[in-house]
Amino acid sequence: DGVEPEIDNLQDISYADLPGFIESFDERGLLYCTDINELNDSIRAIVEPQGIRAMLHCAIREKGVFRGYVGLDDCKSPCLWMKEQIELVSLLSQIVSIFILKERAQRHSEELFEDMKRILDEQYSYVYIVETGTYRLKFFNGSVSQLDSSVTIGTPCYKAFFGLDKPCENCPIKAGDGAQLTVNNPNYGVTVRASASSVRWNGRREWLVTCTNVKE
């Protein structure tokens, strides 16, 4: 009660750029300040106008890199922070860091995944991903769609491309990682150089098959 919110006054402030701020955190990731007069001028110039008299902050780090902090401020008087308060701030910073950093990593992975699909989609070769063991299509690029617009995700590749009920005898996946085979497909009137590679796709080990025309 009696403490004015400062959120509107603290936009676009990079605490990490304040001289000595990150260095103020100890090896446990704590900034324990009982009186802001203990702080250097650059940090005090930020916190003093807010009416802050004491601070307890716990750093959020990602692989050792400072990413932010969770903190308590006392706006009434200098104070000695209690053990329970220190443990609370430490726990909160751990919880927040787990969720924020996990979300950031997931978003980054999704962006990489989408970039990879776009790159594969631009290849002139026929590129598709099949599920290990079932041969079901998990992805195919634009070249495959142009070759046959009726191909759908979830259909086994041998059925989608050859109309067969079981895996092809001359299958690059059976030949093993990195092996190259010449495969003729009379359905499309093409002969391709086919190779298969075991790749990680959307968190699972699947097979990437690449087919390049050797005769139109």
Tab-separated table of C-alpha atoms in Angstrom:
chain	number	residue	atom	x	y	z
A	1	ASP	CA	0.000	0.000	0.000
A	2	GLY	CA	1.192	3.494	-0.825
A	3	VAL	CA	3.730	2.318	-3.438
A	4	GLU	CA	3.128	3.638	-6.938
A	5	PRO	CA	3.599	1.161	-9.851
A	6	GLU	CA	6.652	1.935	-11.987
A	7	ILE	CA	6.000	-0.319	-14.981
A	8	ASP	CA	5.245	2.601	-17.312
A	9	ASN	CA	8.469	4.355	-16.324
A	10	LEU	CA	10.763	1.366	-16.843
A	11	GLN	CA	10.217	0.402	-20.470
A	12	ASP	CA	13.240	-0.207	-22.743
A	13	ILE	CA	15.764	-0.104	-19.906
A	14	SER	CA	18.579	-2.592	-20.349
A	15	TYR	CA	19.854	-3.364	-16.868
A	16	ALA	CA	22.567	-5.528	-18.409
A	17	ASP	CA	24.067	-2.366	-19.951
A	18	LEU	CA	24.320	-0.584	-16.594
A	19	PRO	CA	27.974	-0.513	-15.476
A	20	GLY	CA	28.536	-2.933	-12.628
A	21	PHE	CA	24.968	-4.256	-12.506
A	22	ILE	CA	25.638	-7.863	-13.537
A	23	GLU	CA	28.810	-7.866	-11.459
A	24	SER	CA	26.679	-7.006	-8.400
A	25	PHE	CA	25.225	-10.547	-8.438
A	26	ASP	CA	27.184	-13.064	-6.370
A	27	GLU	CA	28.125	-16.631	-7.306
A	28	ARG	CA	24.663	-17.797	-6.251
A	29	GLY	CA	23.074	-15.357	-8.689
A	30	LEU	CA	21.882	-13.022	-5.899
A	31	LEU	CA	22.040	-9.252	-5.710
A	32	TYR	CA	21.627	-8.619	-1.996
A	33	CYS	CA	21.331	-4.907	-1.280
A	34	THR	CA	20.213	-3.677	2.140
A	35	ASP	CA	20.637	0.006	1.237
A	36	ILE	CA	20.764	1.507	-2.264
A	37	ASN	CA	23.494	3.861	-1.096
A	38	GLU	CA	25.763	0.825	-1.412
A	39	LEU	CA	25.188	0.811	-5.182
A	40	ASN	CA	27.178	2.696	-7.798
A	41	ASP	CA	25.866	5.938	-9.286
A	42	SER	CA	24.548	4.460	-12.570
A	43	ILE	CA	22.400	1.831	-10.829
A	44	ARG	CA	21.255	4.205	-8.091
A	45	ALA	CA	20.147	6.722	-10.744
A	46	ILE	CA	17.635	4.135	-11.982
A	47	VAL	CA	16.294	2.829	-8.675
A	48	GLU	CA	16.346	5.965	-6.511
A	49	PRO	CA	13.633	7.861	-8.480
A	50	GLN	CA	11.378	4.840	-7.928
A	51	GLY	CA	11.591	5.290	-4.180
A	52	ILE	CA	13.448	1.987	-3.750
A	53	ARG	CA	15.463	1.746	-0.550
A	54	ALA	CA	16.620	-1.904	-0.648
A	55	MET	CA	16.702	-4.668	-3.275
A	56	LEU	CA	16.899	-8.431	-3.464
A	57	HIS	CA	17.310	-9.811	-7.000
A	58	CYS	CA	18.033	-13.287	-8.330
A	59	ALA	CA	19.507	-13.646	-11.814
A	60	ILE	CA	18.027	-15.688	-14.647
A	61	ARG	CA	20.828	-17.140	-16.739
A	62	GLU	CA	20.863	-19.219	-19.898
A	63	LYS	CA	24.057	-21.254	-20.302
A	64	GLY	CA	25.835	-18.747	-18.093
A	65	VAL	CA	24.506	-15.691	-19.976
A	66	PHE	CA	22.511	-13.126	-17.980
A	67	ARG	CA	18.939	-12.955	-19.351
A	68	GLY	CA	17.090	-11.080	-16.603
A	69	TYR	CA	16.135	-11.387	-12.974
A	70	VAL	CA	13.324	-11.774	-10.464
A	71	GLY	CA	13.435	-9.338	-7.596
A	72	LEU	CA	11.905	-7.784	-4.506
A	73	ASP	CA	12.224	-4.091	-3.724
A	74	ASP	CA	11.600	-2.398	-0.382
A	75	CYS	CA	10.269	1.118	-0.901
A	76	LYS	CA	10.010	2.098	2.766
A	77	SER	CA	13.423	1.793	4.314
A	78	PRO	CA	16.777	-0.017	4.115
A	79	CYS	CA	16.340	-3.559	5.373
A	80	LEU	CA	18.014	-6.858	6.025
A	81	TRP	CA	16.479	-9.523	3.797
A	82	MET	CA	15.325	-12.641	5.624
A	83	LYS	CA	16.325	-16.170	4.652
A	84	GLU	CA	12.723	-16.983	3.683
A	85	GLN	CA	12.647	-14.023	1.275
A	86	ILE	CA	15.936	-15.063	-0.318
A	87	GLU	CA	14.678	-18.617	-0.794
A	88	LEU	CA	11.398	-17.313	-2.260
A	89	VAL	CA	13.134	-15.094	-4.832
A	90	SER	CA	15.534	-17.892	-5.758
A	91	LEU	CA	12.656	-20.327	-6.256
A	92	LEU	CA	10.655	-17.825	-8.313
A	93	SER	CA	13.631	-17.092	-10.569
A	94	GLN	CA	14.119	-20.816	-11.179
A	95	ILE	CA	10.432	-21.304	-12.040
A	96	VAL	CA	10.326	-18.282	-14.340
A	97	SER	CA	13.598	-19.219	-16.038
A	98	ILE	CA	12.401	-22.774	-16.702
A	99	PHE	CA	9.233	-21.587	-18.422
A	100	ILE	CA	10.686	-18.584	-20.257
A	101	LEU	CA	13.835	-20.305	-21.496
A	102	LYS	CA	11.931	-23.464	-22.425
A	103	GLU	CA	9.440	-21.390	-24.418
A	104	ARG	CA	12.284	-19.520	-26.121
A	105	ALA	CA	14.079	-22.766	-27.003
A	106	GLN	CA	10.856	-24.289	-28.326
A	107	ARG	CA	10.137	-21.206	-30.440
A	108	HIS	CA	13.679	-21.286	-31.790
A	109	SER	CA	13.350	-24.985	-32.653
A	110	GLU	CA	10.042	-24.348	-34.416
A	111	GLU	CA	11.601	-21.532	-36.444
A	112	LEU	CA	14.526	-23.757	-37.436
A	113	PHE	CA	12.090	-26.524	-38.347
A	114	GLU	CA	10.085	-24.181	-40.591
A	115	ASP	CA	13.275	-22.843	-42.191
A	116	MET	CA	14.431	-26.380	-42.926
A	117	LYS	CA	11.093	-27.247	-44.540
A	118	ARG	CA	11.286	-24.133	-46.714
A	119	ILE	CA	14.818	-25.031	-47.815
A	120	LEU	CA	13.770	-28.572	-48.714
A	121	ASP	CA	10.710	-27.219	-50.497
A	122	GLU	CA	12.914	-25.174	-52.821
A	123	GLN	CA	15.044	-28.109	-53.965
A	124	TYR	CA	14.708	-29.309	-57.563
A	125	SER	CA	15.258	-32.886	-56.396
A	126	TYR	CA	12.346	-34.941	-55.087
A	127	VAL	CA	12.743	-34.871	-51.308
A	128	TYR	CA	10.551	-36.601	-48.767
A	129	ILE	CA	10.651	-37.812	-45.160
A	130	VAL	CA	9.250	-41.217	-44.190
A	131	GLU	CA	8.509	-42.616	-40.764
A	132	THR	CA	10.967	-45.244	-39.598
A	133	GLY	CA	9.444	-48.716	-39.783
A	134	THR	CA	6.145	-47.756	-41.433
A	135	TYR	CA	7.432	-45.914	-44.524
A	136	ARG	CA	4.581	-43.426	-44.087
A	137	LEU	CA	5.224	-39.991	-45.571
A	138	LYS	CA	5.852	-37.290	-42.981
A	139	PHE	CA	6.839	-34.547	-45.429
A	140	PHE	CA	7.442	-34.054	-49.128
A	141	ASN	CA	8.712	-30.992	-50.956
A	142	GLY	CA	7.305	-28.920	-53.791
A	143	SER	CA	9.000	-31.005	-56.480
A	144	VAL	CA	7.104	-34.090	-55.294
A	145	SER	CA	3.830	-32.137	-55.317
A	146	GLN	CA	4.505	-30.995	-58.876
A	147	LEU	CA	5.274	-34.554	-59.939
A	148	ASP	CA	2.099	-35.956	-58.374
A	149	SER	CA	-0.506	-33.705	-56.762
A	150	SER	CA	-2.428	-36.724	-55.404
A	151	VAL	CA	0.327	-37.716	-52.938
A	152	THR	CA	-0.762	-37.232	-49.310
A	153	ILE	CA	0.935	-37.232	-45.916
A	154	GLY	CA	0.522	-40.527	-44.053
A	155	THR	CA	0.533	-42.724	-47.146
A	156	PRO	CA	3.400	-45.251	-47.332
A	157	CYS	CA	5.918	-44.076	-49.934
A	158	TYR	CA	5.845	-47.393	-51.806
A	159	LYS	CA	2.078	-47.063	-52.262
A	160	ALA	CA	2.119	-43.332	-53.029
A	161	PHE	CA	4.829	-43.491	-55.703
A	162	PHE	CA	4.710	-47.062	-57.022
A	163	GLY	CA	1.210	-48.306	-56.169
A	164	LEU	CA	2.663	-51.266	-54.252
A	165	ASP	CA	1.371	-53.001	-51.141
A	166	LYS	CA	4.793	-53.548	-49.590
A	167	PRO	CA	8.183	-51.770	-49.551
A	168	CYS	CA	10.055	-51.730	-52.857
A	169	GLU	CA	12.770	-54.309	-53.395
A	170	ASN	CA	15.075	-51.618	-54.772
A	171	CYS	CA	14.610	-49.320	-51.762
A	172	PRO	CA	17.292	-46.792	-50.721
A	173	ILE	CA	16.215	-47.086	-47.086
A	174	LYS	CA	16.887	-50.829	-47.132
A	175	ALA	CA	20.263	-50.115	-48.738
A	176	GLY	CA	21.266	-48.115	-45.665
A	177	ASP	CA	22.368	-44.642	-44.679
A	178	GLY	CA	24.165	-42.859	-47.513
A	179	ALA	CA	23.820	-45.627	-50.124
A	180	GLN	CA	22.811	-44.548	-53.644
A	181	LEU	CA	20.610	-46.523	-56.007
A	182	THR	CA	19.311	-45.988	-59.516
A	183	VAL	CA	15.535	-46.357	-59.439
A	184	ASN	CA	13.152	-46.387	-62.381
A	185	ASN	CA	9.535	-45.360	-61.842
A	186	PRO	CA	7.343	-46.275	-64.812
A	187	ASN	CA	4.348	-44.491	-63.267
A	188	TYR	CA	6.014	-41.139	-63.891
A	189	GLY	CA	8.406	-42.129	-66.655
A	190	VAL	CA	11.453	-41.025	-64.679
A	191	THR	CA	14.703	-42.592	-63.581
A	192	VAL	CA	16.313	-41.152	-60.474
A	193	ARG	CA	19.422	-41.488	-58.364
A	194	ALA	CA	17.988	-42.173	-54.898
A	195	SER	CA	19.669	-42.023	-51.496
A	196	ALA	CA	18.408	-42.240	-47.936
A	197	SER	CA	19.772	-40.708	-44.749
A	198	SER	CA	18.726	-41.149	-41.149
A	199	VAL	CA	17.799	-37.714	-39.800
A	200	ARG	CA	16.151	-36.196	-36.761
A	201	TRP	CA	12.772	-34.814	-37.815
A	202	ASN	CA	10.406	-33.174	-35.351
A	203	GLY	CA	12.082	-34.930	-32.432
A	204	ARG	CA	12.253	-38.441	-33.973
A	205	ARG	CA	14.701	-40.410	-36.074
A	206	GLU	CA	13.201	-40.724	-39.538
A	207	TRP	CA	14.444	-41.274	-43.094
A	208	LEU	CA	15.189	-38.489	-45.537
A	209	VAL	CA	14.997	-39.725	-49.139
A	210	THR	CA	16.413	-37.621	-51.973
A	211	CYS	CA	15.783	-38.515	-55.629
A	212	THR	CA	17.511	-36.666	-58.475
A	213	ASN	CA	16.548	-37.120	-62.114
A	214	VAL	CA	19.104	-38.882	-64.259
A	215	LYS	CA	16.781	-39.228	-67.259
A	216	GLU	CA	13.597	-37.296	-68.050
